[in-house]
Coordinates of C-alpha atoms and ligand atoms in Angstrom, one line a residue:
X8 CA 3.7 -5.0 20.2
X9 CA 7.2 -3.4 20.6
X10 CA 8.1 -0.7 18.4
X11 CA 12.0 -1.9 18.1
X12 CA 10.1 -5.1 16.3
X13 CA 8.4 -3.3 13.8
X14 CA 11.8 -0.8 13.2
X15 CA 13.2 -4.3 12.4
X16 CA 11.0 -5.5 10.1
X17 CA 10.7 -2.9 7.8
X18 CA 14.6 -2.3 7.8
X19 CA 14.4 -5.9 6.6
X20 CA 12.2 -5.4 3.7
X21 CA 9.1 -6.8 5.2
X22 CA 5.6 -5.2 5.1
X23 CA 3.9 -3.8 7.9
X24 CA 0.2 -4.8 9.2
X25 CA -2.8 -2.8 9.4
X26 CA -2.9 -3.0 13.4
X27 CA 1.2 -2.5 13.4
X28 CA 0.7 0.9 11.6
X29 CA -1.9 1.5 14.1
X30 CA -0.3 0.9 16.7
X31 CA 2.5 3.0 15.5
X32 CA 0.9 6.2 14.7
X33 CA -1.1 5.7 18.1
X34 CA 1.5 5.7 20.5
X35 CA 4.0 8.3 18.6
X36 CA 0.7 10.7 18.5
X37 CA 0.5 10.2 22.2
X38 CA 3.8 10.6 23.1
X39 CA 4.8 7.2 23.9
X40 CA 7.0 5.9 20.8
X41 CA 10.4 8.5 21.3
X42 CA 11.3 10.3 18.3
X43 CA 14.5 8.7 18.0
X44 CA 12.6 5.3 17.2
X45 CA 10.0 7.0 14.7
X46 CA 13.7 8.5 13.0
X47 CA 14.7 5.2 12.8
X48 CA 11.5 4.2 11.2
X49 CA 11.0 6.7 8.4
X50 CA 14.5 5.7 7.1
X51 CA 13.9 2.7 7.1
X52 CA 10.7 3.1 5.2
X53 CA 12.8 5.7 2.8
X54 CA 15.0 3.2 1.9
X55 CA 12.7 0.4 1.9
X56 CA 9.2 2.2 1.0
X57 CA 5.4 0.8 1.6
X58 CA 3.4 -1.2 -0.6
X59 CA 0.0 0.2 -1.5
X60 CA -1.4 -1.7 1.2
X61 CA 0.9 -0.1 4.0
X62 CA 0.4 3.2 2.4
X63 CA -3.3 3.4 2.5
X64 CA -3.4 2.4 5.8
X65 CA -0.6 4.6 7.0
X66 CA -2.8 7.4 5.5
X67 CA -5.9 5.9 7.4
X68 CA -3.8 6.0 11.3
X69 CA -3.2 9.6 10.4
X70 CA -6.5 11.1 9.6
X71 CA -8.4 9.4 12.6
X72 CA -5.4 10.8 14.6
X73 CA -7.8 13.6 15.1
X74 CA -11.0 15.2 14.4
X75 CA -12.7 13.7 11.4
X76 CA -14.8 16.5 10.1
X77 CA -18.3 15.2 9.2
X78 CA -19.9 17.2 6.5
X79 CA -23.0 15.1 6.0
X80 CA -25.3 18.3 7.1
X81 CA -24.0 19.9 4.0
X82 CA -26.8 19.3 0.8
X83 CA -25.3 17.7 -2.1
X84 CA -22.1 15.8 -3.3
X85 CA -19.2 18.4 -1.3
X86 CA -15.7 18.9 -3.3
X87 CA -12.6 19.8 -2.2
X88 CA -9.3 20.9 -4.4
X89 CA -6.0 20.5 -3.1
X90 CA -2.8 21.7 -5.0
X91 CA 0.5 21.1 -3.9
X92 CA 1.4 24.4 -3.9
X93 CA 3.2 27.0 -6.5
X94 CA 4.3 30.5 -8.0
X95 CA 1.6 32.3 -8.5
X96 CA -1.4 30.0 -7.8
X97 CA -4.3 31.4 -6.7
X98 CA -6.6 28.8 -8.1
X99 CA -8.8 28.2 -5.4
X100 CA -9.2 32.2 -5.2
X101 CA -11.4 31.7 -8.8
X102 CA -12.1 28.4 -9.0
X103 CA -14.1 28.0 -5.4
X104 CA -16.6 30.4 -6.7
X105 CA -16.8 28.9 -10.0
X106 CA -17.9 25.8 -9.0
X107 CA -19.9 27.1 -6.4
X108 CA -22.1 28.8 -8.5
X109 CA -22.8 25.9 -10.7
X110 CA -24.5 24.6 -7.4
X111 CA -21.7 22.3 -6.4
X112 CA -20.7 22.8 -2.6
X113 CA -17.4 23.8 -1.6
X114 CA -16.4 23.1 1.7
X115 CA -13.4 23.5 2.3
X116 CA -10.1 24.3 4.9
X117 CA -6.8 25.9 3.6
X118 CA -3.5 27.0 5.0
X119 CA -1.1 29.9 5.1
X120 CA 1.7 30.1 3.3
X121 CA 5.2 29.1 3.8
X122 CA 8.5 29.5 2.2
X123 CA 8.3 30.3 -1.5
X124 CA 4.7 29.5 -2.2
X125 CA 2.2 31.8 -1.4
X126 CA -1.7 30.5 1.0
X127 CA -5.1 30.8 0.3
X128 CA -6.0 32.2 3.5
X129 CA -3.0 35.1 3.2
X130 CA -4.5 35.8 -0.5
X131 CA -7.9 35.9 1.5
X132 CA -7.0 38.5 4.3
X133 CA -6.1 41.2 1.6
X134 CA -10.1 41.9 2.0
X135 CA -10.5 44.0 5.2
X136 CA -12.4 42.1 7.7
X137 CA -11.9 38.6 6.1
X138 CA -11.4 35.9 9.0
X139 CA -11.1 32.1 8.4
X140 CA -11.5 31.1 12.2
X141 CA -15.2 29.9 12.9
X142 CA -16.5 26.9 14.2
X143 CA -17.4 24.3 12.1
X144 CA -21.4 24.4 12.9
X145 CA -21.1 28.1 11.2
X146 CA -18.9 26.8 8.8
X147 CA -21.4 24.2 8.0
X148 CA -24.6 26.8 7.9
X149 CA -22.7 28.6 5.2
X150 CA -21.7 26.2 3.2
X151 CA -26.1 25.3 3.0
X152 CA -27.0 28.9 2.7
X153 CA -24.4 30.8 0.2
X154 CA -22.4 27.2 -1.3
X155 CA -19.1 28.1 -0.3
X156 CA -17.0 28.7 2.7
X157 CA -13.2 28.6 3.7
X158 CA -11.9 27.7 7.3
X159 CA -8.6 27.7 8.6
X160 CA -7.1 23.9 9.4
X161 CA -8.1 23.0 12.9
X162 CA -5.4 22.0 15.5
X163 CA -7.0 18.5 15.8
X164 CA -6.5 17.9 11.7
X165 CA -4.4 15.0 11.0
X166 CA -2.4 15.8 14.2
X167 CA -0.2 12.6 13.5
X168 CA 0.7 14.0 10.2
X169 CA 1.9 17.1 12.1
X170 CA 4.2 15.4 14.7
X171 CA 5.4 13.0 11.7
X172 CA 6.1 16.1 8.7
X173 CA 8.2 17.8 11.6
X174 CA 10.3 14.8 12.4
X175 CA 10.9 14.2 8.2
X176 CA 11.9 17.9 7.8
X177 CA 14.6 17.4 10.1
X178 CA 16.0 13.9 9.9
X179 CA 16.1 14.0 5.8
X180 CA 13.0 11.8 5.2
X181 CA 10.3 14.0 3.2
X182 CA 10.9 12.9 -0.6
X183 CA 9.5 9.3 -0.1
X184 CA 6.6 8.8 -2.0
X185 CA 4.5 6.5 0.2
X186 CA 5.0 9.4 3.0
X187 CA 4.5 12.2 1.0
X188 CA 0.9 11.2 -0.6
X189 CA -0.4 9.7 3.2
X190 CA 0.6 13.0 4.6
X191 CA -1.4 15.0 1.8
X192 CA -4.3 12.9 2.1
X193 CA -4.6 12.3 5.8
X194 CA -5.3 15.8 5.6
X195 CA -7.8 15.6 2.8
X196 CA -9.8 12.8 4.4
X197 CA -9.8 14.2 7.6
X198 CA -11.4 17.4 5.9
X199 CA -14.5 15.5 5.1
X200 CA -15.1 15.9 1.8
X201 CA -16.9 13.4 -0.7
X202 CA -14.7 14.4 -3.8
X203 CA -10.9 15.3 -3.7
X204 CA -9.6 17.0 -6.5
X205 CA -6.0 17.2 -6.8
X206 CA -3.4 19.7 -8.8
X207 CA -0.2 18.5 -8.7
X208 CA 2.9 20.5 -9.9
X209 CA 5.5 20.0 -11.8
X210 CA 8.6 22.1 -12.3
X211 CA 11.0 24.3 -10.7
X212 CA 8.7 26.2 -8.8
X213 CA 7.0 23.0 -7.7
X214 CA 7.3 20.5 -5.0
X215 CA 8.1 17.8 -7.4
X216 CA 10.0 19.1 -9.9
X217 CA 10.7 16.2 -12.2
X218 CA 7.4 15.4 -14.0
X219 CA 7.6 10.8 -13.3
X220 CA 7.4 12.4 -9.8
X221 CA 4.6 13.8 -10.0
X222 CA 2.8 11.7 -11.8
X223 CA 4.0 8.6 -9.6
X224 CA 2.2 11.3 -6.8
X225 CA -0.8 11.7 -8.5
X226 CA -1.1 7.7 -9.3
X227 CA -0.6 7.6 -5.7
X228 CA -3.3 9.9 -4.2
X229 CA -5.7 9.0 -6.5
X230 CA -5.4 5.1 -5.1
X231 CA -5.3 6.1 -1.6
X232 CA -8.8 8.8 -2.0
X233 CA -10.5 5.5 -4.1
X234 CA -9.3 2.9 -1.4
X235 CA -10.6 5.4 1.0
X236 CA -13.6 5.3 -0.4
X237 CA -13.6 8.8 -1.7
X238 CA -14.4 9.9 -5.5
X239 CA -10.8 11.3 -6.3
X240 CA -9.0 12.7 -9.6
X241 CA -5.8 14.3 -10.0
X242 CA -4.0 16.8 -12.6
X243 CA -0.6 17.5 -13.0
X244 CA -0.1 20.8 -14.1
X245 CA 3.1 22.8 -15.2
X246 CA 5.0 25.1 -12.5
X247 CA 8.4 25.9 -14.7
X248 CA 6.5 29.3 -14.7
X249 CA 4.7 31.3 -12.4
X250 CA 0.8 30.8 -13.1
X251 CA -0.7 33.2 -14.5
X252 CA 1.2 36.8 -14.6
X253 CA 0.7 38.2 -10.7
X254 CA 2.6 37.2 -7.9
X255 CA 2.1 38.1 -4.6
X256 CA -1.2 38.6 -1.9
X257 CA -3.7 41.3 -3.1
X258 CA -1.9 41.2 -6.6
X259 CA -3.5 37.4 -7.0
X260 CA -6.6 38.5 -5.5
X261 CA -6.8 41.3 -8.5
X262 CA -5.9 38.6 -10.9
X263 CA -8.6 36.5 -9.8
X264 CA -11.2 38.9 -9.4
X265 CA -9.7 39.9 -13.1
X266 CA -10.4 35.6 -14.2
X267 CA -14.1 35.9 -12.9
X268 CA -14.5 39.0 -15.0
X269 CA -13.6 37.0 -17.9
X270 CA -10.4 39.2 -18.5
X271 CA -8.1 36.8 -17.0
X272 CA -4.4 35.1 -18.0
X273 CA -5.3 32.4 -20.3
X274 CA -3.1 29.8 -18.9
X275 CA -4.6 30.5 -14.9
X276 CA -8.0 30.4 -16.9
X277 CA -7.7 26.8 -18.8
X278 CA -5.9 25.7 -15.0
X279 CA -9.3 26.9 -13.3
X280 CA -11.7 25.3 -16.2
X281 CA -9.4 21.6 -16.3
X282 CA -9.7 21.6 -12.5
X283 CA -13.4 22.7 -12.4
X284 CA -14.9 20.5 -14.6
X285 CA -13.6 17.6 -12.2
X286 CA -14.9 19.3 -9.4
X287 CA -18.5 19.9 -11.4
X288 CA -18.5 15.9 -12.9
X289 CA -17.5 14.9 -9.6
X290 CA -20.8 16.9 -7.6
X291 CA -23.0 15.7 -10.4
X292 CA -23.7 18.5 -12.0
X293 CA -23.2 18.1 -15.5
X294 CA -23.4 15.0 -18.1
X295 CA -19.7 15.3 -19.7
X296 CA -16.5 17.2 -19.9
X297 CA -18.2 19.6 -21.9
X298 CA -21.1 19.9 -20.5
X299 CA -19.2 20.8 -16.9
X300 CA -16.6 23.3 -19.0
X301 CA -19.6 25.4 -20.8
X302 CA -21.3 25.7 -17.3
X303 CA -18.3 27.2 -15.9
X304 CA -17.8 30.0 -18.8
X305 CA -21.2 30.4 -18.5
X306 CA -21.2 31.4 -14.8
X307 CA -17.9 34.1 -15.5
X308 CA -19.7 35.4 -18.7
X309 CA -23.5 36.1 -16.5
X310 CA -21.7 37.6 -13.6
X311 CA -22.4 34.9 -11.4
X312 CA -18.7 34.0 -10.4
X313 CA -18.0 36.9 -9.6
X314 CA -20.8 37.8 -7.0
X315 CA -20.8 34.3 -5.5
X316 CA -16.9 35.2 -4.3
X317 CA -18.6 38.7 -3.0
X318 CA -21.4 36.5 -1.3
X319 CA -18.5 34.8 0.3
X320 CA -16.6 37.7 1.4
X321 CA -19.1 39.2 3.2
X322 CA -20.3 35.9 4.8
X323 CA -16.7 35.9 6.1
X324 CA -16.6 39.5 7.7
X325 CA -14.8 40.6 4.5
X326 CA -15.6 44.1 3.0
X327 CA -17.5 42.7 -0.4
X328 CA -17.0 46.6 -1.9
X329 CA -13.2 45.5 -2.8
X330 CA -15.0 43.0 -5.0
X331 CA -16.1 45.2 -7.2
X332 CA -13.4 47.8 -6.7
X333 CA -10.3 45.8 -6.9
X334 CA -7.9 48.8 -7.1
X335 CA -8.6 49.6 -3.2
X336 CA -6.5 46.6 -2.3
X337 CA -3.4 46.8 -0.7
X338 CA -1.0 48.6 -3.1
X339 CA 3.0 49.0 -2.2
X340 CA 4.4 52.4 -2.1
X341 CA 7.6 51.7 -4.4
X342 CA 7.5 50.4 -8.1
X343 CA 10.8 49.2 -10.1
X344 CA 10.8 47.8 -13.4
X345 CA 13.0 44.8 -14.9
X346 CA 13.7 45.6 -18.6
X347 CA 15.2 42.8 -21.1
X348 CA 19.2 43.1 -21.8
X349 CA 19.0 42.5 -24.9
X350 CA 15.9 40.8 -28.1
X351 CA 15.3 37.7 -27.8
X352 CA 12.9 34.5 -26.6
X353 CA 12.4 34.2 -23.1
X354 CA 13.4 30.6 -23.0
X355 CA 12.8 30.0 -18.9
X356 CA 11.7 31.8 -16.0
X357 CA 13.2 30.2 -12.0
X358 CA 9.9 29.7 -10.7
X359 CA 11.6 29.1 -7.4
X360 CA 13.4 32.4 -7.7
X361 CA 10.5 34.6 -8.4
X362 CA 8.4 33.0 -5.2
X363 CA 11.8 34.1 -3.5
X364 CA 11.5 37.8 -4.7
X365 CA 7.9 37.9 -3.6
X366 CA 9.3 36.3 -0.3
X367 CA 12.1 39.1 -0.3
X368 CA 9.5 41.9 -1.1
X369 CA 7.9 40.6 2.3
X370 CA 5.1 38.8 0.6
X371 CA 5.6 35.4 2.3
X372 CA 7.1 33.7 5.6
X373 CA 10.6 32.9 6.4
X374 CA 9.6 30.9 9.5
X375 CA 5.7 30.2 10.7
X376 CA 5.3 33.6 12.6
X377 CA 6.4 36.1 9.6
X378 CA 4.3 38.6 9.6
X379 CA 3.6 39.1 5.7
X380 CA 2.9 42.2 3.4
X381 CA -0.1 41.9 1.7
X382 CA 1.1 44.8 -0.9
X383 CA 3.9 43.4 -2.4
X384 CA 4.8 41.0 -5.4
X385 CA 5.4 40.9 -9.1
X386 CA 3.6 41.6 -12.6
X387 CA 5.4 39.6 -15.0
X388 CA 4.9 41.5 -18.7
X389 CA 6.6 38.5 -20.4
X390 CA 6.5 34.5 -20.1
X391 CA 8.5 31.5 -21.4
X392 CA 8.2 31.5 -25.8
X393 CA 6.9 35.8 -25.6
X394 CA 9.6 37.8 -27.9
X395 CA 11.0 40.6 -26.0
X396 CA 12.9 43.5 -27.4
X397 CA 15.9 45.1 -25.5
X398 CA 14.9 47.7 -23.1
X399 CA 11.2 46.1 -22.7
X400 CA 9.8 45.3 -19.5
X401 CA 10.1 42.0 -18.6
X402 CA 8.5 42.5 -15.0
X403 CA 7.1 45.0 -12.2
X404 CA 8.0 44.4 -9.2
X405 CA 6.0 46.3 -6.3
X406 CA 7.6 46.8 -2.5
X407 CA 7.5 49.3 0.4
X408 CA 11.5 49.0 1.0
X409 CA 13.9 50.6 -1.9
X410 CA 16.5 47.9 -1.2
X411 CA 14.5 45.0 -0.7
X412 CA 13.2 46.5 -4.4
X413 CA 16.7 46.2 -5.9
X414 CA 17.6 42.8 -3.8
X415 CA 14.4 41.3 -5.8
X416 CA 15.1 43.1 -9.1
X417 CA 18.5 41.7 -9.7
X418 CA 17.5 38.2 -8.5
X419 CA 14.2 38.9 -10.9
X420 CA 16.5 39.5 -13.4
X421 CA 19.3 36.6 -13.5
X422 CA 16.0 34.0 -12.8
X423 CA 14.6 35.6 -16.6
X424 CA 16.7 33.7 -19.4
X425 CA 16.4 35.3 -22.6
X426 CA 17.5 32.7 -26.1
X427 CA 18.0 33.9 -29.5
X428 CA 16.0 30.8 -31.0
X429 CA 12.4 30.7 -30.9
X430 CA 11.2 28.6 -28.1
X431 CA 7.8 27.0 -27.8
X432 CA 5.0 28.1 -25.1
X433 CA 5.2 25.4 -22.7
X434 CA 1.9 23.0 -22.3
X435 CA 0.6 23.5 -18.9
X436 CA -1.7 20.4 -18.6
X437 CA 0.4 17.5 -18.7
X438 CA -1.5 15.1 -17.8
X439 CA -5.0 13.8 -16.1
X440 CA -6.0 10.5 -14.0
X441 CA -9.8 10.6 -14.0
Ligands
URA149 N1 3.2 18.5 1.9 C1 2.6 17.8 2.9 O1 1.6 18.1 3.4 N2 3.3 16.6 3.3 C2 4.4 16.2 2.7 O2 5.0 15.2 3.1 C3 5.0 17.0 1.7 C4 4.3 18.1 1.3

C-alpha cells in the first residue's frame, strides 16, 4: 500500500477502506508517512469528507493507536461525560459526584485547560494537595471503593489523534466534521468507558458556534460511540452565555460546591440534572427520566453530593476541609466592578470575550506551559433577558494585577450589550439524541 495512492483517491471523491485507514494512521503514528503527505490528506478529506463508514473506522485506528484503558475491574455499568468545552463550565466539578452517589461509577480522565476555556483538572488543583497523576491500578481501586475518581490523560491516549490535531491546527484542517467527532471519540473510547455522555455547545463561547453544527456533531458521535459498540447520548447545550454566573478556577469550584448545596445557578443546575439523568439511565440505575432526575435532587437535598466530592478529594491527596469551607480557596487580592451605562435588557453577553478576561486575569493558558492563577475570574451579577438599571453592577471581576484588572474590565464591558426592548432568557437545552 502506498500512501501517494490513497492521497489520490480521496482527492478523487472515492472512499477509503478499513485496512487503508489502518494502514494510514499506523505508519503516520510511527513516523513513517511524512507530514507533508498526511497535509495533503486531511485537505483532501476537508474538501471531500468521509462517509460514516470511513469515519468510524478512522476513529477506530486512532484509539488503538495507544493504550486502550480496560476498566472491566471496575463493578457496575462505568460512565463518562465529555463536553466540548465552554465559559464557565464546571459541570463535571458537580455532576461527577452526583451521579456518583446514586451508585453509578465514574471513571473518568480530563484535561487542562487551553485558550479561552477553562479544565477540569485546573478547577481541581484549587484544593491544596489535589493530584490527578496515579496509575491506573490506583485509579481503578478508587473508583471500587469511593465511586469516583479523576486522572490526568495518559501520554499513550489516542497518541494518533495527538500527532493528527497538531498537524490540522496548522495546515487549516480542524472544522471538518468527520475529523472533528473521530478525534473526540478516539479519546473517549480509548478511556474505556461503557457509557459516553456527551455535552455539546453551541454559541459564541463554544467550539461550534452555529447550532446545525453542533447538532450535525452530536448526530455524529453518537453514531460513532453506537457503531463502537458503546451506549452513547449527546446534548447540545447553549454557550451564548457563560454557564452559570462564576468564571474562573476556585471561583467554579465555590459555584459547584454552592450546586451540591442546593444553592446553585439554576441554569448550571438543570445543565447538571439533563446531563445526569443520561449518565444515571445509562448505569442502570433508575427506571425513567424521572425517576433518574428525583434521585439526583435527592442526593444534593440529603447531603450526599456534597460529601461524595469530599470523599473524592481526600482520596486524591486533596485537603477535603475546603469542602466544607469554601471561602479558604484561593481569593485574588484586587476586586473591580463593571456597572451598566445606562437601564436597559442585557440582550447578549461575548462568551468568547469573557473566557478572554478570565484568560487576561491569568486564569487560563496562552500556550500549553502557562502557569495559571487559580484566584482570578469573574462574578457575573447580570445575564442575557436580567433588567439592569444604570450604575448597577453588571460584573466582579477578581485579579492580583491593577492593570490586567482594567485590561479585563473594559473588554468585560464592550462584550455586555445592553437593549432597550425586553429580550427573552435564552433556552439552554436545545436539544437531546437519546
Ligand atoms: N477537540 C478535539 O479533541 N479534537 C478536535 O478535532 C476538535 C476539538
Amino acid at each position: 500500500m502506498r500512501m501517494y495512492d490513497l492521497i489520490m483517491k480521496k482527492r478523487n471523491r472515492m472512499s477509503l477502506s478499513r485496512e487503508e485507514i489502518r494502514f494510514m494512521i499506523e505508519h503516520y503514528t510511527a513516523g513513517m508517512i511524512p507530514d507533508y503527505q498526511m497535509s495533503a490528506m486531511m485537505m483532501a478529506v476537508y474538501f471531500n469528507g468521509m462517509n460514516e463508514e470511513e469515519t468510524l473506522d478512522l476513529t477506530m485506528a486512532m484509539a488503538e493507536s495507544g493504550d486502550m484503558l480496560d476498566l472491566s475491574s471496575i463493578d457496575g455499568i462505568k460512565v463518562d461525560k465529555h463536553s466540548t468545552g465552554g465559559v464557565g463550565d464546571k459541570t463535571s466539578l458537580a455532576l461527577a459526584p452526583m451521579v456518583a452517589a446514586c451508585g453509578v461509577p465514574v471513571a473518568k480522565m480530563s484535561g487542562r485547560g487551553l485558550g479561552h476555556t477553562g479544565g477540569t483538572i485546573d478547577k481541581l488543583e484549587s484544593f491544596p494537595g489535589f493530584s490527578v497523576s496515579m496509575e491506573t491500578d490506583r485509579f481503578m481501586k478508587q473508583v471500587n471503593e469511593i465511586g469516583i475518581a479523576i486522572m490526568g490523560q495518559t501520554k499513550d491516549l489516542a497518541p494518533a489523534d495527538k500527532k493528527l490535531y497538531a498537524l490540522r491546527d496548522v495546515t487549516a484542517t480542524v472544522d471538518n466534521m468527520s475529523l472533528i467527532a473521530s478525534s473526540i471519540m478516539s479519546k473517549k473510547l480509548a478511556s474505556g468507558a461503557d457509557a459516553i455522555i456527551l455535552d455539546v455547545k453551541t454559541g459564541s463561547g463554544a467550539f461550534m458556534k452555529e447550532e446545525k453544527d453542533a447538532f450535525a456533531l452530536a448526530e455524529e458521535m453518537v453514531r460513532i460511540g453506537k457503531g463502537a459498540g458503546r451506549d452513547t447520548r449527546a446534548v447540545i447545550s447553549n454557550m451564548d452565555e457563560p454557564l452559570g454566573y462564576a468564571i474562573g478556577n476556585a471561583l467554579e469550584v465555590r459555584e459547584a460546591i454552592d450546586t451540591l448545596k442546593g444553592k446553585g445557578p439554576d441554569d448550571f443546575l438543570e445543565l447538571c440534572l439533563t446531563l445526569g439523568t443520561f449518565m444515571v439511565l445509562a448505569g442502570k440505575k433508575a427506571e425513567n427520566e424521572d425517576e433518574a432526575r428525583e434521585m439526583l435532587l435527592e442526593k444534593i437535598e440529603n447531603g450526599s453530593a456534597l460529601e461524595k466530592l469530599a470523599q473524592f478529594v481526600k482520596a486524591q491527596g486533596g485537603d477535603e476541609s475546603f469542602v466544607y469551607e469554601p471561602e479558604r480557596l484561593p481569593r485574588a487580592s484586587m476586586e473591580k466592578t463593571v456597572t451598566a451605562a445606562r437601564d436597559g435588557f442585557i440582550s447578549h453577553i461575548d462568551c468568547d470575550q469573557v473566557g478572554i478576561c478570565s484568560l487576561i486575569l491569568g486564569g487560563g493558558r496562552e500556550t500549553k506551559d502557562s502557569v495559571i492563577d487559580l484566584s482570578v475570574g469573574l462574578r457575573l451579577s447580570k445575564k442575557v433577558g436580567d433588567k439592569v438599571r444604570e450604575g448597577e453592577t453588571l460584573a466582579n471581576l477578581y485579579g492580583n494585577d491593577a492593570s490586567l484588572l482594567s485590561e479585563a474590565a473594559q473588554r468585560y464591558a464592550d462584550a455586555c450589550h445592553i437593549s432597550k426592548e425586553p429580550v427573552k432568557k435564552p433556552l439552554l437545552i436545545k436539544g437531546m439524541i437519546r
